[in-house]
């Protein structure tokens, strides 16, 4: 087959980088190796395949395209219009949405955009507090959302479950214009219908930020908020395995009237993304979102979503078998949050594990006496390991390794102490595991007739 333009310049680009800027080339190459050889159990990590990466690097990036398909302010937008429309159509199909805006640069911007489209400074918003598992953009005092609006919060009960009673009490007491749900460290199912019922009671809109669970929602493995919430936002790089960027989606309320009664909700979002909040869209990223949505529509993604969920369940179960307290009693998604043994804080544990090639993050647990910088818990996630084709056996091994490291780590005046031979041993196991289950872009195409396990075959198919 004749080499395409894209293949030629991508290859040339890599060669040029290598020869003209070896310093940067080396950084990129080493980062790639780091990803390949470490076991990422970071809940917010995903992973792109080679086709998404290539799309992000396409020459379509050169087009300035303010506006929307068919309504641009510049000439030369024929193909970016087609790419954006493809991303919109596929995203609608993936999530069963009536309206999608594919231009938001990131989920934080998407959330700010929804707020700007509805609210005036000083209006009240009700979101999950940051230290209970909400996101910065859900009204944290450190974020614009907490400075521009009067933010009130809700949180978890003593069992670590969303306190819907408190949410309703806060809504009745403060009469927010917007209720925000969606979390960063919650491992159980979110009852979006229940939150909508509270919103209807007080006349509020609902924003569901499903950044963390968007893949499970897309695959039908977690209830969808598309029709329960007025607005749904998600980033495209965590569980959707696409490029950095975000989506704003609306379901059955797309044609409902906005706050002033003159425009529909989809109209106010359309003009809030551009021109209110953003300028020209990242057209290459939008093209890559189209590619990512295309992958989500493949039957193999449904299998991946199921594996993400079952792998997280295995992580939680194995931790419990070893005596660790799993917050919320288990998991319904990709997240597992657990309490560290006494004497070990999250900062020390995270660093000790990274030293051994295992990536996790420290996280506060309900009622934590430690601050976020140290924290008493660790948060694990199964997205990236599942993308690599790992299954139950590998999750069992992961917990065995984590348990070994935690049991042998001693806090030592701000640092930690860990036996060097033990570190070596765990590192070796991690490297072996990672080589057996490569990232999709590192997986070699299987030769015909090779006996391979079905989940690996599927990953290879995804990688092509
Ligand atoms: C990660 C995350 C975000 C932020 O996403 P960006 O695209 O990095 O801005 C927003 N909301 C939630 C719930 C998240 O987990």
Short mmCIF file of C-alpha atoms in Angstrom, two decimals, residues 11 55 60 81-82 84-85 168 254 262 279 319 374 394 405 423:
data_model
loop_
_atom_site.label_atom_id
_atom_site.label_comp_id
_atom_site.label_asym_id
_atom_site.label_seq_id
_atom_site.Cartn_x
_atom_site.Cartn_y
_atom_site.Cartn_z
CA UNK A 11 8.00 9.36 10.61
CA UNK A 55 -4.47 11.66 15.35
CA UNK A 60 -5.28 19.16 11.07
CA UNK A 81 -16.14 20.46 10.14
CA UNK A 82 -16.35 16.81 9.12
CA UNK A 84 -16.01 17.71 14.56
CA UNK A 85 -19.35 16.42 13.28
CA UNK A 168 -31.32 17.21 50.58
CA UNK A 254 -31.58 19.51 25.63
CA UNK A 262 -35.58 32.50 26.17
CA UNK A 279 -11.57 30.80 21.43
CA UNK A 319 -7.11 -6.24 50.30
CA UNK A 374 -0.14 13.10 54.03
CA UNK A 394 -2.51 -10.14 37.97
CA UNK A 405 5.91 -3.31 50.41
CA UNK A 423 12.76 -3.45 46.62
#
